[in-house]
mmCIF file of C-alpha atoms and ligand atoms in Angstrom:
data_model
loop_
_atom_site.group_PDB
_atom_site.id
_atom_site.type_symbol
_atom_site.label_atom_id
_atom_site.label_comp_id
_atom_site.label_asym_id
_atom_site.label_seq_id
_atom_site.Cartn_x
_atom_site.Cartn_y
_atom_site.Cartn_z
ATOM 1 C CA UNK A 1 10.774 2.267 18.654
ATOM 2 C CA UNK A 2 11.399 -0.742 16.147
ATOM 3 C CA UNK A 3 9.055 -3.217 16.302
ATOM 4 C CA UNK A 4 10.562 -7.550 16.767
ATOM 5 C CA UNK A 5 8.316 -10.146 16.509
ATOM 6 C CA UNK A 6 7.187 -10.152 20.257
ATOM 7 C CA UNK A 7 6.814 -6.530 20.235
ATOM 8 C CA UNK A 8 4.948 -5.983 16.964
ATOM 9 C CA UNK A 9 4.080 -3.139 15.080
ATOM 10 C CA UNK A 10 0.057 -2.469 14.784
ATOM 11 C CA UNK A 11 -1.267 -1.559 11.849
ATOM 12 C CA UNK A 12 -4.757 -1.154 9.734
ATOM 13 C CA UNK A 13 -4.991 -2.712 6.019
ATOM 14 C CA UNK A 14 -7.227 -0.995 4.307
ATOM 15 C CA UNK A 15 -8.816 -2.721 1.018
ATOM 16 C CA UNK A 16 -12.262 -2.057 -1.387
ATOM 17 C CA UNK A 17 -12.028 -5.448 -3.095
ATOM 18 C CA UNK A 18 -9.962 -8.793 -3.917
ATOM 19 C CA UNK A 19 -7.570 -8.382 -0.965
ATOM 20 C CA UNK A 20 -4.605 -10.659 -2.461
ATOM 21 C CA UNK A 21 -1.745 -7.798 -1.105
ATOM 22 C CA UNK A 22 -3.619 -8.193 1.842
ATOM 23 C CA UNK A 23 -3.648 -11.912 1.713
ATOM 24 C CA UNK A 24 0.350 -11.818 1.120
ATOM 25 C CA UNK A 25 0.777 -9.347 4.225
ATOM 26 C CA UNK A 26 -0.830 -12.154 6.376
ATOM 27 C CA UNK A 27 1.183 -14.858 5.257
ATOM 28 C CA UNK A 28 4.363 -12.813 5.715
ATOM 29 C CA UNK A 29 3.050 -12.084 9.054
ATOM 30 C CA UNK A 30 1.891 -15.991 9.894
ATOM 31 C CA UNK A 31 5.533 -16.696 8.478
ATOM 32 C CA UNK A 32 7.167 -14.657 11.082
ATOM 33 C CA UNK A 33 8.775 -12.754 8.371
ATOM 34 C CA UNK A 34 6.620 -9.398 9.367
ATOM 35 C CA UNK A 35 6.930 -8.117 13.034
ATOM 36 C CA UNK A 36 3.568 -6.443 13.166
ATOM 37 C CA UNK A 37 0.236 -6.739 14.699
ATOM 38 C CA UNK A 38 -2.717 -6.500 12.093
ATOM 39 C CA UNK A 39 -5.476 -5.184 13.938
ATOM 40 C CA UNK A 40 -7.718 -4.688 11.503
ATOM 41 C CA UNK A 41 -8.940 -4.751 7.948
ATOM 42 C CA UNK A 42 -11.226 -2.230 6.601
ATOM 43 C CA UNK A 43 -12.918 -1.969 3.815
ATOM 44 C CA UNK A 44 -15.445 1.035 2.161
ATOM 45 C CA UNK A 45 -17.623 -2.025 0.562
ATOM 46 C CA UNK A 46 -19.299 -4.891 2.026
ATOM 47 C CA UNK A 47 -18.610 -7.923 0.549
ATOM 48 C CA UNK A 48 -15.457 -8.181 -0.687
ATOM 49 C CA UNK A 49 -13.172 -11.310 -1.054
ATOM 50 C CA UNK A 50 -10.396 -9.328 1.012
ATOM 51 C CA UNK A 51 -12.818 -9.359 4.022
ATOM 52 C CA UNK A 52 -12.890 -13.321 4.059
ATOM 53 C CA UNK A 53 -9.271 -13.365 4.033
ATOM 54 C CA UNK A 54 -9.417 -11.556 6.858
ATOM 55 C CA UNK A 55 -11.774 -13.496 8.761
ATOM 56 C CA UNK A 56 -10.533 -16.880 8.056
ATOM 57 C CA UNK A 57 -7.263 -15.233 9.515
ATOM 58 C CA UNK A 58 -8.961 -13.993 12.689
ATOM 59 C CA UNK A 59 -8.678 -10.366 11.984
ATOM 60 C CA UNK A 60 -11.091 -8.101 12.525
ATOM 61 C CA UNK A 61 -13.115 -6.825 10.257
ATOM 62 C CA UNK A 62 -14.965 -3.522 9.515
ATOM 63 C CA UNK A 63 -16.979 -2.151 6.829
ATOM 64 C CA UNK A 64 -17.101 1.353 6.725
ATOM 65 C CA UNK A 65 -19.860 1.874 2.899
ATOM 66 C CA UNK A 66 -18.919 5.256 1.494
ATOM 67 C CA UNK A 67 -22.275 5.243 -0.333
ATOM 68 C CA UNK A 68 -23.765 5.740 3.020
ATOM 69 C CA UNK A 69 -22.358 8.889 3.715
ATOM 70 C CA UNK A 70 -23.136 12.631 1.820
ATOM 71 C CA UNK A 71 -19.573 13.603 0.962
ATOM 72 C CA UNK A 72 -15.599 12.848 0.978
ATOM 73 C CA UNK A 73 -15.097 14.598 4.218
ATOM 74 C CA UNK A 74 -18.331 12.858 5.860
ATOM 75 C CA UNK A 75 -16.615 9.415 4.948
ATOM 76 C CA UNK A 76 -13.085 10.210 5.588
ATOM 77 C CA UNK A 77 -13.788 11.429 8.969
ATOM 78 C CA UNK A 78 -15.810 8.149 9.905
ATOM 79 C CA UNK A 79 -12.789 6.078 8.571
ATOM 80 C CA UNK A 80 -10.218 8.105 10.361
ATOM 81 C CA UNK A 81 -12.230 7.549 13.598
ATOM 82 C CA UNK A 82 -12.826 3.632 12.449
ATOM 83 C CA UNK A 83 -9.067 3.662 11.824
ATOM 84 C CA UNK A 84 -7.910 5.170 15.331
ATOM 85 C CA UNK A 85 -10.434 3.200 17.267
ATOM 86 C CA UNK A 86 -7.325 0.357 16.633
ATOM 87 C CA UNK A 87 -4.696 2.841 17.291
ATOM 88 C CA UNK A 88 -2.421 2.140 14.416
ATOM 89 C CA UNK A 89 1.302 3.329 13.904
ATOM 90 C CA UNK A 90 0.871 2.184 10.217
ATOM 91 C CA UNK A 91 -1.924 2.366 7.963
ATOM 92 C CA UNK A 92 -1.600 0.860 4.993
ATOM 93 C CA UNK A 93 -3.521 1.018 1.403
ATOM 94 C CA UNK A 94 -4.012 -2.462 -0.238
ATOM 95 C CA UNK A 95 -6.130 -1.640 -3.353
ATOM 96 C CA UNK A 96 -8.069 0.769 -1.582
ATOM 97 C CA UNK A 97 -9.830 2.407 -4.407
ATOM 98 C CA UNK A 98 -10.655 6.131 -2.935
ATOM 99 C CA UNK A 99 -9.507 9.337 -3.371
ATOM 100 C CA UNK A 100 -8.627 10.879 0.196
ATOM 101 C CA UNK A 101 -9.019 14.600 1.482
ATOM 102 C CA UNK A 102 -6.356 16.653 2.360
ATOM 103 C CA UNK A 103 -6.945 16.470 6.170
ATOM 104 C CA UNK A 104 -7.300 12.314 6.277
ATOM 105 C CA UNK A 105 -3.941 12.263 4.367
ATOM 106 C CA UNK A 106 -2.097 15.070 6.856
ATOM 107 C CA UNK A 107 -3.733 13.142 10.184
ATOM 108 C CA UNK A 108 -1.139 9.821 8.584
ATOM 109 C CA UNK A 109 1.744 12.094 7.297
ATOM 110 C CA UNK A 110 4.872 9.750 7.580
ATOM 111 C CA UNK A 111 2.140 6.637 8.506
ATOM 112 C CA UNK A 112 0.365 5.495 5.893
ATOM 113 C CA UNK A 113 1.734 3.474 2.576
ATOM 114 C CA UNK A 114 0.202 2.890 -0.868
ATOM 115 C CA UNK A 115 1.044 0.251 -3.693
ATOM 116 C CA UNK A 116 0.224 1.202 -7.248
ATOM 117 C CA UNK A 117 0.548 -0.995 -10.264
ATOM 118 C CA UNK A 118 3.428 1.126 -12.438
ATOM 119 C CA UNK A 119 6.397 2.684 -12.148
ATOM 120 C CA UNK A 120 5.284 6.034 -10.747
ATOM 121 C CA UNK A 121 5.497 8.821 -11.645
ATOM 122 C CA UNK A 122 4.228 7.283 -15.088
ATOM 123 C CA UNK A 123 0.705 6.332 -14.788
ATOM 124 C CA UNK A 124 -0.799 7.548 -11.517
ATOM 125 C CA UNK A 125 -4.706 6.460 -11.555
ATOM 126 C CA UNK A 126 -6.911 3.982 -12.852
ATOM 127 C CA UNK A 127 -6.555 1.783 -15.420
ATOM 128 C CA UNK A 128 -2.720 1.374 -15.574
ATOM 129 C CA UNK A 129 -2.362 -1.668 -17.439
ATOM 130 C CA UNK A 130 -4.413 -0.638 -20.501
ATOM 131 C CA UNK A 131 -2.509 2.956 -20.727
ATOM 132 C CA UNK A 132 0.919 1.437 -20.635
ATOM 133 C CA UNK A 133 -0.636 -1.028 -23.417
ATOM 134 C CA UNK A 134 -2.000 1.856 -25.040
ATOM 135 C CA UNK A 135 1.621 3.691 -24.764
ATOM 136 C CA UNK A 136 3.448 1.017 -26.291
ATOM 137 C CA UNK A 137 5.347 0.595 -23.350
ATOM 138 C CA UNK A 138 8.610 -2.171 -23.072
ATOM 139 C CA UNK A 139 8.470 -2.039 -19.399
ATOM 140 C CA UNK A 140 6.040 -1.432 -16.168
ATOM 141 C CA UNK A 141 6.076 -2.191 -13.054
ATOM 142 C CA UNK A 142 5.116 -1.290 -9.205
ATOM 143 C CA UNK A 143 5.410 1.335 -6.458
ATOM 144 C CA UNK A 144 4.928 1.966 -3.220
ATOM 145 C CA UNK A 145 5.250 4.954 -1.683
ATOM 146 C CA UNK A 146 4.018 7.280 0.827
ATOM 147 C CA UNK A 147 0.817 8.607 0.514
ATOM 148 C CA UNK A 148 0.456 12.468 0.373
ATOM 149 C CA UNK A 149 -2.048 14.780 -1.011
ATOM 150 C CA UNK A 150 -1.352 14.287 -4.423
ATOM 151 C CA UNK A 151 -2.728 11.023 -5.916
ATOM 152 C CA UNK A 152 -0.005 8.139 -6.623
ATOM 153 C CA UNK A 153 2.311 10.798 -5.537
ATOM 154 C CA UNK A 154 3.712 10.793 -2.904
ATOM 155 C CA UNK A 155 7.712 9.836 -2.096
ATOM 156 C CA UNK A 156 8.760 6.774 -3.766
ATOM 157 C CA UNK A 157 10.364 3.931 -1.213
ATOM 158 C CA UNK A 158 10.216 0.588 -3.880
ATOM 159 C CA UNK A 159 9.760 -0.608 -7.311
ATOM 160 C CA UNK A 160 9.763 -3.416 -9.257
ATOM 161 C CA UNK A 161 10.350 -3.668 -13.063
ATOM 162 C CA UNK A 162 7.813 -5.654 -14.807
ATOM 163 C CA UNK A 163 8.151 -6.612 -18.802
ATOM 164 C CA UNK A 164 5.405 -6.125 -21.328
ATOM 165 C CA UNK A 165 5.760 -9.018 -23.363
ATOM 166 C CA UNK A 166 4.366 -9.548 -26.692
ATOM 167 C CA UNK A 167 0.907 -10.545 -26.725
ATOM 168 C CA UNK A 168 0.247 -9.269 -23.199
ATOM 169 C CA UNK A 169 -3.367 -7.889 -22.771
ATOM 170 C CA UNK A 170 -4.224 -5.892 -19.416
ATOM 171 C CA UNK A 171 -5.207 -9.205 -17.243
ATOM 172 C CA UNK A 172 -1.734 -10.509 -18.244
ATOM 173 C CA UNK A 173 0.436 -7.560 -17.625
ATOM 174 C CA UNK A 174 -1.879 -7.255 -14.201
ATOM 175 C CA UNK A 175 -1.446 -11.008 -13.448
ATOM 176 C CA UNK A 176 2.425 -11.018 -13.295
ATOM 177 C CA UNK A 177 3.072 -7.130 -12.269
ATOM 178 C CA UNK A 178 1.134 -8.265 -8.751
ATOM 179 C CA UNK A 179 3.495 -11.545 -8.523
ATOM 180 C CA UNK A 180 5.750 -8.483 -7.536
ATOM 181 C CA UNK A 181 3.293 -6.307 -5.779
ATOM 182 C CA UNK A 182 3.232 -9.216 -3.385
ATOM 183 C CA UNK A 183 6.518 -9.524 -2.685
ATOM 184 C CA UNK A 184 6.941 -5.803 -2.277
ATOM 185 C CA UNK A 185 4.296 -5.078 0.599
ATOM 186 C CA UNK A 186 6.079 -6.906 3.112
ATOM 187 C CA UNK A 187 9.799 -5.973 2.138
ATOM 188 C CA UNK A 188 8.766 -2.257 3.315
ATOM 189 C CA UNK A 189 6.163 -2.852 6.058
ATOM 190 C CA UNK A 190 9.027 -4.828 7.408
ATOM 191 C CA UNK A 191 11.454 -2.095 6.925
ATOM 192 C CA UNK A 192 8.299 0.061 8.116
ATOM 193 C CA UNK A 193 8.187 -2.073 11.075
ATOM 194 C CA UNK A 194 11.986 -1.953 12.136
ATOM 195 C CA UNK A 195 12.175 1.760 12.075
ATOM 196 C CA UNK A 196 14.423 1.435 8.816
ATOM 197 C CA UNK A 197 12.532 3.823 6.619
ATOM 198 C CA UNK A 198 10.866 7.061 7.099
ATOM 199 C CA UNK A 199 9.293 10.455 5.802
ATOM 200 C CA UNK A 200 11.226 12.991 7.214
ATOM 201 C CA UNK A 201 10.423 16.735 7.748
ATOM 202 C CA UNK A 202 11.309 17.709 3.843
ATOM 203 C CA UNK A 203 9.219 15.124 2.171
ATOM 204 C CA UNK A 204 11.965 12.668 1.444
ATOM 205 C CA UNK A 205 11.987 8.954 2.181
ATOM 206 C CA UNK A 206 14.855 8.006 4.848
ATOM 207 C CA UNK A 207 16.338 4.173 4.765
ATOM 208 C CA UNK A 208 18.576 3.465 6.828
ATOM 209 C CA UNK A 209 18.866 7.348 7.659
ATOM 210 C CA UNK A 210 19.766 8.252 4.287
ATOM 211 C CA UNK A 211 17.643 10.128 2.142
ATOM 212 C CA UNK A 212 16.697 7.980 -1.100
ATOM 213 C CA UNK A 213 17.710 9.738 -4.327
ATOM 214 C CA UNK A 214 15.363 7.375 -6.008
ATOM 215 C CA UNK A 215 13.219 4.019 -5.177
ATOM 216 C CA UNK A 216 15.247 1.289 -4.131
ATOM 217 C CA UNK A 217 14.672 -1.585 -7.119
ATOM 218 C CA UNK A 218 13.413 -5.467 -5.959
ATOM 219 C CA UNK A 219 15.178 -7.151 -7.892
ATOM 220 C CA UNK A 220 12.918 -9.534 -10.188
ATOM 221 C CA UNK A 221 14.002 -13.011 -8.792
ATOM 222 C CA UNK A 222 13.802 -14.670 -5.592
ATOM 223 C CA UNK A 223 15.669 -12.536 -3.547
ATOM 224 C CA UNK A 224 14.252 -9.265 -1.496
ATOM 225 C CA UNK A 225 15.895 -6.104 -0.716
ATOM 226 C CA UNK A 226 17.357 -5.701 2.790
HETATM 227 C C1 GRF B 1 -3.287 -3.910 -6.963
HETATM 228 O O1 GRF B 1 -2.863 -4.024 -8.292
HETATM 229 C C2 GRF B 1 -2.798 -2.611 -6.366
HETATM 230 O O2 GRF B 1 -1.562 -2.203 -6.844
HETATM 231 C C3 GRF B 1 -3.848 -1.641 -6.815
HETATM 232 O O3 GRF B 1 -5.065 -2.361 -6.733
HETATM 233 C C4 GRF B 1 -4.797 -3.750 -6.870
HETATM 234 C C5 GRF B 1 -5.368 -4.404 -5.652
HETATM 235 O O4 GRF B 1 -5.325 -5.809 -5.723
HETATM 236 N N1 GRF B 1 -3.803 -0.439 -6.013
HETATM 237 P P1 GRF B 1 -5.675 -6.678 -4.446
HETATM 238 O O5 GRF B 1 -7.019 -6.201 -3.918
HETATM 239 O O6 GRF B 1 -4.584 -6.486 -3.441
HETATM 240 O O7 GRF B 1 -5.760 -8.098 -4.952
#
């Protein structure tokens, strides 16, 4: 069922460090732009800045330290059980830098969202902003998309097109390609949130019930998709 502001959707936010898509998912939601519930944040480090924005928000908090446990499957499981503890119908990835096994990623087919810092499919992994440097790239940008078993590489939902201006180094490019990654997040937890987009049963993205032949674009002003 869509979700309206006094019917919100919960969700978990999960983060390993600065938390500043998180921080822009709370001020949607403290807006009353973003009709969902965030019941928790998570993070696999202790520490981070993203933690204290969730505090100082009054969300809980949870540290779940993948150094503490033997393997990938030893930590995903406690995170999947940390995760459903809040029962979430969203889960979503705000620079959460893990790799996830095959079965964490199946238990949130269709629920779980990730934002990465290019125009995918170019430049899945680490270290985006250097390689598109590298690459002599014109243009970057963002994406976020549904998270499946391949890394960055799952279905497509939104981008943004970023320019690589002369002179840019990789802080630069980073600084004003997330002015956009904020703006994204809440555009499609909202649509998330209102039961306008989906993964259906083929692996394609739904909005609005039709399958998406490619991302929809944000455009680069003021002005959000709706
Ligand atoms: C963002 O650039 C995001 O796209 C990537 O990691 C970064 C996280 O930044 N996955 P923050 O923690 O949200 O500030």
């Amino acid at each position: 069922m869509a979700a309206a502001v006094d019917n919100p959707l919960p969700i978990v936010v999960l983060i390993s460090g600065r938390g500043s898509n998180l921080q822009s998912i709370i001020d949607s939601v403290a807006a009353g732009e973003l009709p969902v519930e965030i019941r928790a944040v998570i993070s696999n480090r202790p520490d981070v800045p993203g933690l204290q924005h969730a505090s100082q928000a009054g969300i809980p908090t949870r540290v779940i330290d993948n150094s503490h446990y033997p393997d990938r499957a030893a930590f995903d499981a406690a995170l999947q059980a940390a995760i459903d503890d809040y029962r979430p119908e969203l889960v979503v990835l705000a620079g959460f830098m893990r790799i996830l096994t095959s079965a964490f990623v199946r238990h949130y087919r269709g629920r779980m969202l990730n934002i990465h810092p290019s125009l995918l499919p170019e430049f899945p992994g680490l270290n985006t902003h250097q390689r598109v440097l590298d690459a002599g790239r014109e243009e970057t940008g963002a994406t976020i998309h549904f998270v499946t078993e391949e890394i960055d590489g799952g279905p497509p939902i939104l981008q943004a097109r970023v320019p690589v201006l002369a002179g840019d180094d990789a802080d630069s490019l980073a600084a004003r390609v997330l002015e956009q990654e904020h703006r994204m997040y809440p555009v499609v937890i909202r649509w998330y949130a209102e039961g306008r987009v989906q993964l259906d049963t083929e692996g394609r993205v739904r909005l609005d019930d039709v399958p998406l032949e490619r991302p929809r674009l944000q455009d680069s002003g003021a002005g959000a998709p709706c």
